[in-house]
Amino acid sequence: MKTSFKLIAVAAVMALSFISCNDKTTAKDIATAAVVVSDKISEAKPINTKGYGIGDAATDFKLKDVDGSMVSMTDYKDAKGFIVIFTCNTCPFAVASEERIVALDAKYKDLGYPVIAVNPNDPNVQPDDTYELMQAKAESAGFTFPYLYDADDKVYATYGATKTPHVYLLKNEKGKHIVKYIGAIDDNVRKANAVKDTFLANAIDELLAGKVVSLKETKAIGCSIKV
Amino acid sequence: MSYFYRMKYAWFICILLIVSCKDVDKVPSSLWDAQEYDETEKDITSEIALNQDWIKIVDYEGLAPLLAKRNDTTYVVNFWATWCRPCVKELPYFEKINEDYKDRNVKVVLVSLDFPDKLEKQVIPYVQKNLKSEVWLLDDADANGWIPKISETWSGAIPATIIYNKNKRTFYEHSFTYEELKKEVESIL
């Protein structure tokens, strides 16, 4: 009995490996198959049951910028939409994204999609995210866009952001800000020069070309929002 | 026991076969890829990666088997990073579970999502000083590829934890107190 089991196991593995040689299936697929085989998954206590999905109309906000002014989406009369990015001062993923966010604003502001960055962290929980340190960050990182302080922690919760950085691409459709893309800036937070797929830029380009966004949601590791 | 031996045998064959067809079919490894992308700013020098046994460095392909074991052990797999304050805060609770439930076939594995270039100066010193549980480092840039494979509901925020055995699997995207963690572990045993 024992031997026959062994033979079956070996035969199965050999078959898998054989397929991987011939059909260019990668070892990654085998590993994935192993995960899928696992028992039924019960997901308990999902942290984010609310928040926006694709196609929802996002609410406007009125939050204080690092220059002291109050900023709302309605202030932008000519915007075709917005790149709303929840980010913060010191999360390594946020810091690694700073230059890319500045570059996105430089490219897409003139095309009608300006960046609006929002810091959702509560400085009482995350002392690196006080309003003063946000001002210092905007200065040192050369932010060319509003960097807003989500003082009441309401905006991030309404949007459903769970981490920094977390992007929401909005398109203005008859005065409503419709969510068109949610997720990551690109496929490699760690190394800008190793990026293969610029998810967010692709989505904006598609909107500008009058197309439907093809990849609507992506995932990335980020720092959990601290409130 | 016999199951374990069977699996061991099968994996051995599997590795042999994968290695044997490597010429035709490149086994993906973000570690190698990363070095190809950027020669000046290497993620992990092979020297650092090889000359330490504190941390097991894997890409998703290397991590996946850890999340799909079907034996008598209950696995508590926690995703963390040295820079993640709520993660570091709850690590002692995972350490305590690993210690207190050792005799009940519970194994804690702490999977660091630190940037690999922080391995030598930040991660290894922290692990040496604070952790006794097994520590892995997931070095795989394609987060959009592997996050949904770990859990469809995971937004990518850490800390995140999987508690599973051959009967049940639960994914948590939040921090624990010791009591909460203990309760979840007890509930699956």
CSV table of C-alpha atoms in Angstrom, one decimal:
chain,number,residue,atom,x,y,z
A,1,MET,CA,0.0,0.0,0.0
A,2,LYS,CA,2.7,2.3,1.1
A,3,THR,CA,4.8,1.7,-2.0
A,4,SER,CA,1.9,2.2,-4.4
A,5,PHE,CA,1.2,5.6,-2.8
A,6,LYS,CA,4.8,6.5,-3.2
A,7,LEU,CA,4.7,5.5,-6.9
A,8,ILE,CA,1.5,7.6,-7.4
A,9,ALA,CA,3.1,10.6,-5.8
A,10,VAL,CA,6.3,10.3,-7.9
A,11,ALA,CA,4.3,9.7,-11.1
A,12,ALA,CA,2.3,12.8,-10.4
A,13,VAL,CA,5.4,14.9,-9.7
A,14,MET,CA,7.1,13.6,-12.8
A,15,ALA,CA,4.0,14.4,-14.9
A,16,LEU,CA,3.9,17.9,-13.6
A,17,SER,CA,7.6,18.4,-14.2
A,18,PHE,CA,7.3,17.0,-17.6
A,19,ILE,CA,4.6,19.4,-18.5
A,20,SER,CA,6.7,22.2,-17.1
A,21,CYS,CA,9.5,21.3,-19.5
A,22,ASN,CA,7.3,21.1,-22.5
A,23,ASP,CA,4.7,23.7,-22.2
A,24,LYS,CA,6.9,26.4,-20.7
A,25,THR,CA,4.8,26.2,-17.5
A,26,THR,CA,7.0,27.7,-14.8
A,27,ALA,CA,7.8,26.2,-11.5
A,28,LYS,CA,5.7,29.1,-10.1
A,29,ASP,CA,2.6,27.5,-11.6
A,30,ILE,CA,3.3,24.3,-9.9
A,31,ALA,CA,3.6,26.1,-6.6
A,32,THR,CA,0.4,27.9,-7.3
A,33,ALA,CA,-1.4,24.6,-8.0
A,34,ALA,CA,-0.2,23.4,-4.6
A,35,VAL,CA,-1.9,26.4,-3.0
A,36,VAL,CA,-5.1,25.9,-4.8
A,37,VAL,CA,-5.2,22.4,-3.7
A,38,SER,CA,-5.4,23.5,-0.1
A,39,ASP,CA,-8.6,23.2,1.9
A,40,LYS,CA,-11.5,25.6,1.7
A,41,ILE,CA,-10.5,29.1,2.7
A,42,SER,CA,-12.5,30.8,5.3
A,43,GLU,CA,-11.8,34.5,5.5
A,44,ALA,CA,-12.5,36.0,8.8
A,45,LYS,CA,-12.9,39.6,9.8
A,46,PRO,CA,-12.0,41.3,6.5
A,47,ILE,CA,-10.7,44.7,7.5
A,48,ASN,CA,-12.2,46.6,4.6
A,49,THR,CA,-15.8,45.7,3.9
A,50,LYS,CA,-16.7,49.2,2.8
A,51,GLY,CA,-15.0,51.7,0.6
A,52,TYR,CA,-15.2,52.3,-3.1
A,53,GLY,CA,-15.2,49.8,-5.9
A,54,ILE,CA,-14.7,50.4,-9.6
A,55,GLY,CA,-17.6,52.5,-11.1
A,56,ASP,CA,-18.6,54.1,-7.8
A,57,ALA,CA,-18.8,57.9,-7.5
A,58,ALA,CA,-16.2,59.2,-5.1
A,59,THR,CA,-17.0,61.9,-2.7
A,60,ASP,CA,-15.3,65.3,-2.8
A,61,PHE,CA,-13.4,66.5,0.2
A,62,LYS,CA,-12.2,69.7,1.7
A,63,LEU,CA,-8.8,69.1,3.4
A,64,LYS,CA,-5.9,71.3,4.5
A,65,ASP,CA,-2.9,71.4,2.2
A,66,VAL,CA,0.7,71.9,3.5
A,67,ASP,CA,0.5,75.5,2.4
A,68,GLY,CA,-2.4,76.1,4.7
A,69,SER,CA,-5.1,76.4,2.0
A,70,MET,CA,-8.1,74.2,1.8
A,71,VAL,CA,-8.3,71.9,-1.2
A,72,SER,CA,-11.3,70.3,-2.9
A,73,MET,CA,-11.7,68.6,-6.2
A,74,THR,CA,-14.3,71.3,-7.2
A,75,ASP,CA,-11.4,73.8,-7.1
A,76,TYR,CA,-10.2,72.3,-10.3
A,77,LYS,CA,-12.5,73.6,-13.0
A,78,ASP,CA,-10.8,72.0,-16.0
A,79,ALA,CA,-9.7,68.6,-14.6
A,80,LYS,CA,-10.8,65.6,-16.5
A,81,GLY,CA,-10.2,63.6,-13.4
A,82,PHE,CA,-7.8,63.1,-10.5
A,83,ILE,CA,-5.1,60.8,-9.3
A,84,VAL,CA,-5.9,60.5,-5.6
A,85,ILE,CA,-3.0,58.9,-3.7
A,86,PHE,CA,-3.2,58.0,0.0
A,87,THR,CA,0.4,58.3,1.1
A,88,CYS,CA,2.5,59.3,4.1
A,89,ASN,CA,5.9,60.6,5.2
A,90,THR,CA,8.0,57.7,6.2
A,91,CYS,CA,6.5,54.4,5.0
A,92,PRO,CA,9.3,52.9,2.9
A,93,PHE,CA,6.9,52.1,0.1
A,94,ALA,CA,5.6,55.7,0.1
A,95,VAL,CA,9.1,57.1,0.2
A,96,ALA,CA,10.1,54.8,-2.7
A,97,SER,CA,7.1,56.1,-4.7
A,98,GLU,CA,7.7,59.8,-4.1
A,99,GLU,CA,9.7,60.5,-7.3
A,100,ARG,CA,7.2,58.5,-9.4
A,101,ILE,CA,4.3,60.5,-7.9
A,102,VAL,CA,6.0,63.8,-8.8
A,103,ALA,CA,6.7,62.4,-12.3
A,104,LEU,CA,3.0,61.4,-12.7
A,105,ASP,CA,1.9,64.9,-11.7
A,106,ALA,CA,4.4,66.5,-14.1
A,107,LYS,CA,3.1,64.4,-17.0
A,108,TYR,CA,-0.6,64.2,-16.3
A,109,LYS,CA,-1.6,67.5,-14.7
A,110,ASP,CA,-1.4,69.2,-18.1
A,111,LEU,CA,-3.4,66.4,-19.6
A,112,GLY,CA,-6.2,66.9,-17.1
A,113,TYR,CA,-5.4,64.4,-14.4
A,114,PRO,CA,-3.6,66.1,-11.5
A,115,VAL,CA,-2.3,64.3,-8.4
A,116,ILE,CA,-3.9,65.0,-5.1
A,117,ALA,CA,-2.0,63.3,-2.2
A,118,VAL,CA,-3.7,62.6,1.1
A,119,ASN,CA,-2.0,61.6,4.3
A,120,PRO,CA,-4.5,59.5,6.3
A,121,ASN,CA,-2.2,58.6,9.3
A,122,ASP,CA,-3.1,59.9,12.7
A,123,PRO,CA,0.1,61.6,14.1
A,124,ASN,CA,-0.9,60.5,17.6
A,125,VAL,CA,-0.4,57.0,16.5
A,126,GLN,CA,2.3,57.7,13.9
A,127,PRO,CA,4.4,60.6,15.2
A,128,ASP,CA,6.2,60.9,11.8
A,129,ASP,CA,3.1,62.2,10.2
A,130,THR,CA,2.4,65.4,11.9
A,131,TYR,CA,1.2,68.4,9.8
A,132,GLU,CA,4.6,70.1,10.3
A,133,LEU,CA,6.5,67.0,9.1
A,134,MET,CA,4.2,66.8,6.1
A,135,GLN,CA,5.2,70.3,5.2
A,136,ALA,CA,8.9,69.3,5.5
A,137,LYS,CA,8.3,66.3,3.3
A,138,ALA,CA,6.5,68.2,0.6
A,139,GLU,CA,9.4,70.6,0.6
A,140,SER,CA,12.2,68.1,0.6
A,141,ALA,CA,10.6,65.7,-1.9
A,142,GLY,CA,9.6,68.6,-4.2
A,143,PHE,CA,5.9,67.8,-4.3
A,144,THR,CA,4.2,69.8,-7.1
A,145,PHE,CA,0.7,68.8,-5.9
A,146,PRO,CA,-1.4,69.2,-2.8
A,147,TYR,CA,-0.4,67.1,0.1
A,148,LEU,CA,-3.5,67.0,2.3
A,149,TYR,CA,-3.9,66.3,5.9
A,150,ASP,CA,-6.9,63.9,6.5
A,151,ALA,CA,-7.4,65.3,10.0
A,152,ASP,CA,-10.6,63.6,10.8
A,153,ASP,CA,-9.6,60.3,9.2
A,154,LYS,CA,-12.8,60.3,7.2
A,155,VAL,CA,-11.7,60.5,3.6
A,156,TYR,CA,-9.5,57.4,3.6
A,157,ALA,CA,-12.2,55.4,5.3
A,158,THR,CA,-14.8,56.6,2.8
A,159,TYR,CA,-12.6,55.6,-0.1
A,160,GLY,CA,-11.7,52.3,1.6
A,161,ALA,CA,-7.9,52.8,1.5
A,162,THR,CA,-6.1,50.4,3.8
A,163,LYS,CA,-2.5,51.2,3.2
A,164,THR,CA,0.0,53.7,1.9
A,165,PRO,CA,0.5,54.2,-0.9
A,166,HIS,CA,-3.0,53.4,-2.2
A,167,VAL,CA,-4.1,55.0,-5.5
A,168,TYR,CA,-7.7,55.9,-6.7
A,169,LEU,CA,-8.0,57.1,-10.3
A,170,LEU,CA,-11.1,59.2,-10.7
A,171,LYS,CA,-12.7,60.4,-14.0
A,172,ASN,CA,-15.0,63.4,-14.1
A,173,GLU,CA,-18.3,62.2,-15.7
A,174,LYS,CA,-20.9,64.9,-15.7
A,175,GLY,CA,-19.7,66.3,-12.4
A,176,LYS,CA,-19.3,63.0,-10.7
A,177,HIS,CA,-15.9,61.6,-9.9
A,178,ILE,CA,-16.1,58.0,-11.0
A,179,VAL,CA,-13.6,55.5,-9.7
A,180,LYS,CA,-11.8,53.9,-12.7
A,181,TYR,CA,-8.7,52.3,-11.1
A,182,ILE,CA,-7.7,51.2,-7.6
A,183,GLY,CA,-4.3,49.9,-6.5
A,184,ALA,CA,-0.7,50.3,-7.1
A,185,ILE,CA,1.3,52.9,-9.2
A,186,ASP,CA,3.2,50.1,-11.0
A,187,ASP,CA,4.4,46.5,-10.6
A,188,ASN,CA,7.6,47.2,-8.7
A,189,VAL,CA,7.5,49.6,-5.7
A,190,ARG,CA,11.0,48.7,-4.7
A,191,LYS,CA,12.8,49.6,-7.9
A,192,ALA,CA,11.6,52.2,-10.3
A,193,ASN,CA,14.1,51.0,-13.0
A,194,ALA,CA,12.8,47.4,-12.8
A,195,VAL,CA,9.2,48.4,-13.5
A,196,LYS,CA,7.7,46.4,-16.4
A,197,ASP,CA,4.1,47.4,-16.1
A,198,THR,CA,3.0,51.0,-15.2
A,199,PHE,CA,-0.5,50.2,-14.1
A,200,LEU,CA,-1.7,53.7,-13.2
A,201,ALA,CA,-0.2,55.5,-16.2
A,202,ASN,CA,-1.6,52.8,-18.5
A,203,ALA,CA,-5.1,53.4,-17.0
A,204,ILE,CA,-4.8,57.2,-17.4
A,205,ASP,CA,-3.6,56.8,-21.0
A,206,GLU,CA,-6.6,54.6,-21.7
A,207,LEU,CA,-9.0,57.1,-20.3
A,208,LEU,CA,-7.3,59.9,-22.3
A,209,ALA,CA,-7.7,57.8,-25.4
A,210,GLY,CA,-11.4,57.3,-24.7
A,211,LYS,CA,-11.0,53.7,-23.9
A,212,VAL,CA,-12.1,51.5,-21.0
A,213,VAL,CA,-9.4,50.9,-18.4
A,214,SER,CA,-8.3,47.3,-19.0
A,215,LEU,CA,-6.6,46.5,-15.7
A,216,LYS,CA,-8.9,48.1,-13.1
A,217,GLU,CA,-7.5,46.8,-9.8
A,218,THR,CA,-4.0,45.8,-8.6
A,219,LYS,CA,-2.5,44.9,-5.3
A,220,ALA,CA,0.7,46.0,-3.6
A,221,ILE,CA,2.3,45.7,-0.2
A,222,GLY,CA,2.0,48.9,1.8
A,223,CYS,CA,2.1,50.3,5.3
A,224,SER,CA,-1.2,49.8,7.1
A,225,ILE,CA,-2.9,53.1,7.7
A,226,LYS,CA,-2.4,54.2,11.3
A,227,VAL,CA,-5.3,55.7,13.1
B,1,MET,CA,5.6,9.9,9.3
B,2,SER,CA,5.3,7.7,6.3
B,3,TYR,CA,3.4,10.6,4.5
B,4,PHE,CA,6.3,12.9,5.3
B,5,TYR,CA,8.8,10.5,3.9
B,6,ARG,CA,6.8,10.0,0.7
B,7,MET,CA,6.6,13.8,0.2
B,8,LYS,CA,10.3,14.1,0.8
B,9,TYR,CA,11.0,11.6,-1.8
B,10,ALA,CA,8.6,13.3,-4.3
B,11,TRP,CA,10.1,16.7,-3.7
B,12,PHE,CA,13.6,15.3,-4.3
B,13,ILE,CA,12.5,14.0,-7.6
B,14,CYS,CA,10.7,17.2,-8.4
B,15,ILE,CA,13.8,19.3,-7.7
B,16,LEU,CA,15.9,16.9,-9.7
B,17,LEU,CA,13.6,17.2,-12.7
B,18,ILE,CA,13.2,21.0,-12.4
B,19,VAL,CA,17.0,21.4,-12.3
B,20,SER,CA,17.4,18.9,-15.2
B,21,CYS,CA,15.2,21.0,-17.5
B,22,LYS,CA,16.5,24.3,-16.4
B,23,ASP,CA,18.1,24.9,-19.8
B,24,VAL,CA,14.8,24.8,-21.6
B,25,ASP,CA,12.7,26.4,-19.0
B,26,LYS,CA,14.3,29.1,-16.8
B,27,VAL,CA,13.1,28.8,-13.2
B,28,PRO,CA,12.1,32.3,-12.2
B,29,SER,CA,13.9,33.8,-9.3
B,30,SER,CA,13.5,37.4,-8.4
B,31,LEU,CA,16.9,37.3,-6.7
B,32,TRP,CA,18.6,36.7,-10.0
B,33,ASP,CA,16.3,39.0,-11.9
B,34,ALA,CA,16.9,41.8,-9.5
B,35,GLN,CA,20.6,41.5,-10.1
B,36,GLU,CA,20.0,41.6,-13.8
B,37,TYR,CA,18.0,44.8,-13.6
B,38,ASP,CA,20.5,46.8,-11.6
B,39,GLU,CA,24.1,46.0,-11.4
B,40,THR,CA,25.0,49.0,-9.3
B,41,GLU,CA,22.5,48.6,-6.6
B,42,LYS,CA,22.3,44.9,-5.8
B,43,ASP,CA,19.5,43.7,-3.6
B,44,ILE,CA,21.3,40.9,-1.9
B,45,THR,CA,24.9,40.0,-2.5
B,46,SER,CA,25.2,36.2,-2.8
B,47,GLU,CA,27.7,36.5,0.0
B,48,ILE,CA,25.2,37.9,2.4
B,49,ALA,CA,22.5,35.6,1.3
B,50,LEU,CA,24.7,32.5,1.6
B,51,ASN,CA,26.7,33.2,4.7
B,52,GLN,CA,23.9,33.5,7.1
B,53,ASP,CA,21.4,31.0,8.4
B,54,TRP,CA,19.2,33.4,10.3
B,55,ILE,CA,16.8,34.0,7.5
B,56,LYS,CA,15.6,31.9,4.6
B,57,ILE,CA,15.3,34.0,1.4
B,58,VAL,CA,12.7,33.0,-1.1
B,59,ASP,CA,10.6,34.3,-3.9
B,60,TYR,CA,6.9,33.4,-4.1
B,61,GLU,CA,7.6,30.1,-5.7
B,62,GLY,CA,9.8,29.3,-2.8
B,63,LEU,CA,7.2,30.5,-0.3
B,64,ALA,CA,4.1,28.7,-1.7
B,65,PRO,CA,4.9,25.2,-0.3
B,66,LEU,CA,5.0,26.8,3.2
B,67,LEU,CA,1.3,27.8,2.7
B,68,ALA,CA,0.1,24.5,1.4
B,69,LYS,CA,1.4,21.8,3.8
B,70,ARG,CA,-1.0,19.0,4.7
B,71,ASN,CA,0.5,17.4,7.7
B,72,ASP,CA,-0.4,17.3,11.4
B,73,THR,CA,1.2,20.7,12.2
B,74,THR,CA,-0.8,23.9,12.5
B,75,TYR,CA,1.1,26.7,10.8
B,76,VAL,CA,0.9,30.4,11.9
B,77,VAL,CA,2.5,32.4,9.1
B,78,ASN,CA,2.8,36.1,9.8
B,79,PHE,CA,3.8,38.8,7.2
B,80,TRP,CA,5.8,41.6,8.8
B,81,ALA,CA,8.6,44.0,8.3
B,82,THR,CA,11.1,45.8,10.6
B,83,TRP,CA,9.7,49.2,9.5
B,84,CYS,CA,6.1,48.2,10.3
B,85,ARG,CA,5.3,49.5,13.7
B,86,PRO,CA,2.1,47.4,14.4
B,87,CYS,CA,4.0,44.3,13.1
B,88,VAL,CA,6.9,44.7,15.4
B,89,LYS,CA,4.5,45.4,18.3
B,90,GLU,CA,2.8,42.0,17.8
B,91,LEU,CA,5.9,39.9,17.1
B,92,PRO,CA,6.4,39.0,20.8
B,93,TYR,CA,2.9,37.5,20.8
B,94,PHE,CA,3.8,35.2,17.9
B,95,GLU,CA,7.0,34.3,19.7
B,96,LYS,CA,5.1,33.4,22.7
B,97,ILE,CA,2.7,31.2,20.7
B,98,ASN,CA,5.6,29.5,19.1
B,99,GLU,CA,7.0,28.7,22.5
B,100,ASP,CA,3.8,27.9,24.4
B,101,TYR,CA,2.2,25.7,21.7
B,102,LYS,CA,5.3,23.8,20.6
B,103,ASP,CA,4.1,20.7,22.2
B,104,ARG,CA,0.8,20.9,20.4
B,105,ASN,CA,2.3,20.9,16.9
B,106,VAL,CA,2.0,24.6,16.3
B,107,LYS,CA,4.7,26.2,14.2
B,108,VAL,CA,5.2,30.0,13.7
B,109,VAL,CA,7.0,31.2,10.6
B,110,LEU,CA,7.6,35.0,10.4
B,111,VAL,CA,7.8,36.1,6.7
B,112,SER,CA,9.6,39.5,6.4
B,113,LEU,CA,8.7,41.8,3.6
B,114,ASP,CA,11.6,44.1,4.3
B,115,PHE,CA,13.5,45.4,1.3
B,116,PRO,CA,16.3,42.9,0.6
B,117,ASP,CA,18.9,45.7,0.7
B,118,LYS,CA,18.1,46.1,4.4
B,119,LEU,CA,18.8,42.5,5.1
B,120,GLU,CA,22.3,42.9,6.5
B,121,LYS,CA,22.0,46.1,8.4
B,122,GLN,CA,18.4,46.0,9.6
B,123,VAL,CA,16.7,42.7,9.4
B,124,ILE,CA,19.4,40.2,10.5
B,125,PRO,CA,20.4,42.3,13.6
B,126,TYR,CA,16.7,42.6,14.6
B,127,VAL,CA,16.1,38.9,14.1
B,128,GLN,CA,19.2,37.9,16.0
B,129,LYS,CA,18.2,40.1,18.9
B,130,ASN,CA,14.5,39.5,19.1
B,131,LEU,CA,13.2,36.4,17.4
B,132,LYS,CA,13.5,32.7,18.0
B,133,SER,CA,10.8,31.6,15.5
B,134,GLU,CA,11.8,30.6,12.0
B,135,VAL,CA,12.2,33.8,9.8
B,136,TRP,CA,11.9,33.9,6.0
B,137,LEU,CA,12.3,36.9,3.7
B,138,LEU,CA,10.0,37.1,0.7
B,139,ASP,CA,12.1,38.8,-2.0
B,140,ASP,CA,9.6,39.0,-4.9
B,141,ALA,CA,8.8,42.3,-6.5
B,142,ASP,CA,5.7,41.1,-8.3
B,143,ALA,CA,3.4,41.8,-5.4
B,144,ASN,CA,0.3,42.2,-7.7
B,145,GLY,CA,1.0,38.6,-8.8
B,146,TRP,CA,1.4,36.9,-5.4
B,147,ILE,CA,-0.8,38.9,-3.0
B,148,PRO,CA,-4.0,37.5,-4.4
B,149,LYS,CA,-2.5,34.0,-4.4
B,150,ILE,CA,-2.0,34.3,-0.7
B,151,SER,CA,-5.5,35.6,-0.1
B,152,GLU,CA,-8.0,37.1,-2.5
B,153,THR,CA,-9.1,39.5,0.2
B,154,TRP,CA,-5.7,40.8,1.1
B,155,SER,CA,-5.3,44.5,0.2
B,156,GLY,CA,-1.5,44.2,0.7
B,157,ALA,CA,-1.4,46.0,4.1
B,158,ILE,CA,0.7,44.5,6.8
B,159,PRO,CA,0.6,43.0,9.4
B,160,ALA,CA,-1.2,40.0,7.9
B,161,THR,CA,-1.4,36.4,9.1
B,162,ILE,CA,-2.5,33.0,7.9
B,163,ILE,CA,-3.3,30.4,10.5
B,164,TYR,CA,-3.9,27.0,8.9
B,165,ASN,CA,-3.7,23.2,9.2
B,166,LYS,CA,-5.0,20.4,7.0
B,167,ASN,CA,-8.5,21.1,8.1
B,168,LYS,CA,-8.9,24.8,8.1
B,169,ARG,CA,-7.4,28.0,6.9
B,170,THR,CA,-8.0,31.6,7.9
B,171,PHE,CA,-6.5,34.8,6.7
B,172,TYR,CA,-6.3,37.9,8.9
B,173,GLU,CA,-5.4,41.4,7.7
B,174,HIS,CA,-5.1,43.1,11.1
B,175,SER,CA,-3.0,43.2,14.2
B,176,PHE,CA,-3.5,40.9,17.2
B,177,THR,CA,-3.2,41.2,20.9
B,178,TYR,CA,-1.8,38.1,22.5
B,179,GLU,CA,-5.2,37.0,23.8
B,180,GLU,CA,-6.8,37.4,20.3
B,181,LEU,CA,-4.0,35.4,18.7
B,182,LYS,CA,-4.2,32.7,21.3
B,183,LYS,CA,-8.0,32.5,20.8
B,184,GLU,CA,-7.6,32.0,17.0
B,185,VAL,CA,-4.9,29.4,17.5
B,186,GLU,CA,-6.9,27.5,20.1
B,187,SER,CA,-10.0,27.6,17.8
B,188,ILE,CA,-8.2,25.7,15.0
B,189,LEU,CA,-6.5,23.0,17.2
